[in-house]
mmCIF file of C-alpha atoms in Angstrom:
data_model
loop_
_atom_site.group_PDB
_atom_site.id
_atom_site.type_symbol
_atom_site.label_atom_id
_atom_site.label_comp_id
_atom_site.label_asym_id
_atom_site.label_seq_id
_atom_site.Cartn_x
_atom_site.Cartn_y
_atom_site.Cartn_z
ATOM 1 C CA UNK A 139 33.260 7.650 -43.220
ATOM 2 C CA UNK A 140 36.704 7.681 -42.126
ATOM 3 C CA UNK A 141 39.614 10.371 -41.939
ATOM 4 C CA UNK A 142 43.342 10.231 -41.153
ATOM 5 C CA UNK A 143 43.341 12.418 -37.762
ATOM 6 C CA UNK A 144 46.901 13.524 -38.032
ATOM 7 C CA UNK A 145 47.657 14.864 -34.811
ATOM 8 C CA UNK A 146 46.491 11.843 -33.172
ATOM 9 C CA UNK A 147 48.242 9.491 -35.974
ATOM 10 C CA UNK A 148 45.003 7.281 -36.750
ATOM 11 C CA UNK A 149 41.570 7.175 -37.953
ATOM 12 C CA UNK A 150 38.742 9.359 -36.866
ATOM 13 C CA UNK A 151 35.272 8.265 -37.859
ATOM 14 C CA UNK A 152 32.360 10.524 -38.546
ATOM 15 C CA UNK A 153 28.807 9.563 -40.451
ATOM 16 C CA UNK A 154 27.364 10.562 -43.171
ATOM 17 C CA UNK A 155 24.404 10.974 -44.662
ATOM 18 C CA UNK A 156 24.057 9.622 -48.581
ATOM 19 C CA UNK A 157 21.859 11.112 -51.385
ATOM 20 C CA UNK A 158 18.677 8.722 -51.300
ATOM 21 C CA UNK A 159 18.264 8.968 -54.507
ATOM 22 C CA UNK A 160 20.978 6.085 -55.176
ATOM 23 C CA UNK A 161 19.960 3.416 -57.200
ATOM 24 C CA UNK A 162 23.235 0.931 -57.288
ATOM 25 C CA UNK A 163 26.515 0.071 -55.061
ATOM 26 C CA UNK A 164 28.707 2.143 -57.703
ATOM 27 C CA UNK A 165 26.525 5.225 -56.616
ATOM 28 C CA UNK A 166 26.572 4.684 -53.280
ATOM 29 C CA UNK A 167 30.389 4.262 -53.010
ATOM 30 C CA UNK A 168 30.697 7.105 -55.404
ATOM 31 C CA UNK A 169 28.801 9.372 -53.303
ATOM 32 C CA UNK A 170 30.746 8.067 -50.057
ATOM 33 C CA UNK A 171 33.853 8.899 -52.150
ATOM 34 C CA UNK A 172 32.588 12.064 -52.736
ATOM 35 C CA UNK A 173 32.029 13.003 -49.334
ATOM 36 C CA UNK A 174 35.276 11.835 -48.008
ATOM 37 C CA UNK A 175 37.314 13.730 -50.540
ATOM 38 C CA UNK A 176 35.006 16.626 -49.208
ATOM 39 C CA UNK A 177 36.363 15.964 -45.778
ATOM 40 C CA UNK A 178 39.624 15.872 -46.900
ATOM 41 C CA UNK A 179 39.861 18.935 -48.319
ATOM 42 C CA UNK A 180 38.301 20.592 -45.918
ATOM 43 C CA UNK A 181 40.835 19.378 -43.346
ATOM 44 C CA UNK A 182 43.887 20.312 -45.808
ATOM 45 C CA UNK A 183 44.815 16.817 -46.104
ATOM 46 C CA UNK A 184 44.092 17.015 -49.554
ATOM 47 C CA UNK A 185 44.187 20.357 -52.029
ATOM 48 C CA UNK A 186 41.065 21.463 -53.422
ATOM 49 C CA UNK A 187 41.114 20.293 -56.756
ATOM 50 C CA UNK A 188 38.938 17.798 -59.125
ATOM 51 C CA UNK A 189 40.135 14.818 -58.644
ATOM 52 C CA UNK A 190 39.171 11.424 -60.964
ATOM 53 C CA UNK A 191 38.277 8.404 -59.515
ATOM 54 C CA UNK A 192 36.399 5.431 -60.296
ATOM 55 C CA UNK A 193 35.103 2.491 -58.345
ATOM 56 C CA UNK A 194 33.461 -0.449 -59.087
ATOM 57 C CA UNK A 195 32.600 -4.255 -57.433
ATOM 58 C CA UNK A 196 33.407 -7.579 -59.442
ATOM 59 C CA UNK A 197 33.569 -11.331 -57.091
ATOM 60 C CA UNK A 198 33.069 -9.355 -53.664
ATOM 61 C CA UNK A 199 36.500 -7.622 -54.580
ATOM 62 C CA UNK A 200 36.149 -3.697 -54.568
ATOM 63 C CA UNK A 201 38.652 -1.550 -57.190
ATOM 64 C CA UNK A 202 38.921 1.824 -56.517
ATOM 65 C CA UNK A 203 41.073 3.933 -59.638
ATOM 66 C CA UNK A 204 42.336 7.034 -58.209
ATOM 67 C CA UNK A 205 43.875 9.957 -59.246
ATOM 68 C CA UNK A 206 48.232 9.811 -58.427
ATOM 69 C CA UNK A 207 47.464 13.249 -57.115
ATOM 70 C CA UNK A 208 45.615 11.825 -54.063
ATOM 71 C CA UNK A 209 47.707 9.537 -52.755
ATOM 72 C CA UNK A 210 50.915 11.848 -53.706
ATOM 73 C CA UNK A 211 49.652 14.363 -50.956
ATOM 74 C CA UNK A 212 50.819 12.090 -48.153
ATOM 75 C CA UNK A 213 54.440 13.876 -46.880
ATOM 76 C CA UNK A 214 55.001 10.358 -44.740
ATOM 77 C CA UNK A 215 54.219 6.610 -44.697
ATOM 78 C CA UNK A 216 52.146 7.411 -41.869
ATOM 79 C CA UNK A 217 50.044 9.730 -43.809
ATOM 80 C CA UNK A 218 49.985 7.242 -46.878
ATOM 81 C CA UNK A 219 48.809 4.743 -44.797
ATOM 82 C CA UNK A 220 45.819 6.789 -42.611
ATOM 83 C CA UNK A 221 45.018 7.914 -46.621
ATOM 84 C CA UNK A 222 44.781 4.857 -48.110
ATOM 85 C CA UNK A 223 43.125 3.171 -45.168
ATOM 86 C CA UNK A 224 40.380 6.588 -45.045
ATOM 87 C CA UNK A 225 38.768 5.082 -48.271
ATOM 88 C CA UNK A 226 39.312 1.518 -47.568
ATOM 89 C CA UNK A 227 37.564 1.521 -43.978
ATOM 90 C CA UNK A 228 35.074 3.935 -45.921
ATOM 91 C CA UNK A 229 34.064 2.059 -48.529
ATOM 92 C CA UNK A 230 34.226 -1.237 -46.996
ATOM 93 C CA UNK A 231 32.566 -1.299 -43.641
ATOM 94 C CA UNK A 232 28.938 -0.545 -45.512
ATOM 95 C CA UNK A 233 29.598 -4.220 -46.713
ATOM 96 C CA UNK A 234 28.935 -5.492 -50.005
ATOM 97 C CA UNK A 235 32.544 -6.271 -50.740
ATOM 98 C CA UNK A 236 35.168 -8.373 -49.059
ATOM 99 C CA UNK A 237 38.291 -6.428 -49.575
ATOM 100 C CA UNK A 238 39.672 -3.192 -52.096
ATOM 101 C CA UNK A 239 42.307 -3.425 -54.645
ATOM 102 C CA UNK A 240 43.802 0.149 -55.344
ATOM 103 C CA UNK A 241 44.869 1.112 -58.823
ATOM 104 C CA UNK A 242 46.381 4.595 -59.774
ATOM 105 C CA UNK A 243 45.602 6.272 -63.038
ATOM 106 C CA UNK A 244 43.601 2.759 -64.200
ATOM 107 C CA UNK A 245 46.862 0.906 -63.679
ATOM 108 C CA UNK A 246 47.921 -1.651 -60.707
ATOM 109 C CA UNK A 247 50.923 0.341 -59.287
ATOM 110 C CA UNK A 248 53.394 -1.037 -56.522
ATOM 111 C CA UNK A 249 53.835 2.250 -54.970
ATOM 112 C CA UNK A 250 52.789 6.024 -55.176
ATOM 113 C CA UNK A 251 55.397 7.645 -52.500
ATOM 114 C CA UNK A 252 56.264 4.920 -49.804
ATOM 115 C CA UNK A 253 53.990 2.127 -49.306
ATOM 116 C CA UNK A 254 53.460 -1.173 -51.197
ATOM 117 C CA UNK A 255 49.956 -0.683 -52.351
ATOM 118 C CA UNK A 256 49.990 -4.048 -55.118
ATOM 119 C CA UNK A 257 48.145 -5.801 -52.109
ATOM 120 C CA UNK A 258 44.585 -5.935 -51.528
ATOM 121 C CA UNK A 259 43.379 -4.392 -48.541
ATOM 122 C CA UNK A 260 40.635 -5.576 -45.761
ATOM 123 C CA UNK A 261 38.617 -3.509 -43.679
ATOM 124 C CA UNK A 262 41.420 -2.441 -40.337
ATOM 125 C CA UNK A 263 39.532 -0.699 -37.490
ATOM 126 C CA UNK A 264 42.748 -1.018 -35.588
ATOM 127 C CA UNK A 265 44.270 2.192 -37.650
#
């Protein structure tokens, strides 16, 4: 999984370990979800709070629905972009999909606080 490090201003990587009691790629990305807003929270990135998501695989494209609330948390493009890219790099690099299309409260949205995010988005290990 990845995590915005934001002293250093990029990506830290840790793994994890999933349930093994996942039967599909929706569980598995759900769990890896999971986890990562875990992480986030526990880092203060993110306020502890239930947050909804859903994700789901159709044509090699991942869609990931989250909450306005996640993304919202960011207090610079910097931090948008580490965010966003935390569940991208997360959910992509255990394969199975090609690239992620975000959508925000089950909508396609251009922006939540600063960055474009109508784009789809490939796996960046540079970040």
């Amino acid at each position: 999984m990845f995590f915005p490090n934001l002293k250093q201003g990029k990506l830290s990587k840790e793994d994890i370990i999933l349930n093994s009691n996942l039967s599909n790629k929706e569980d598995i990305l759900k769990d890896i979800i999971s986890q990562l807003l875990k992480k986030l929270e526990d880092k203060n990135i993110l306020k502890k709070e239930n947050f909804k998501y859903e994700v789901y695989i159709k044509n090699r494209t991942l869609y990931l629905d989250l909450d306005s609330k996640i993304l919202s948390s960011a207090k610079t493009p910097q931090e948008e972009l580490l965010l966003i890219y935390s569940f991208v790099n997360s959910l992509l690099t255990p394969g199975g999909a090609d690239n992620l299309v975000l959508l925000i409260n089950g909508s396609t949205a251009e922006k939540v606080n600063f960055i474009n995010i109508s784009k789809s988005y490939k796996l960046n290990s540079n970040i």
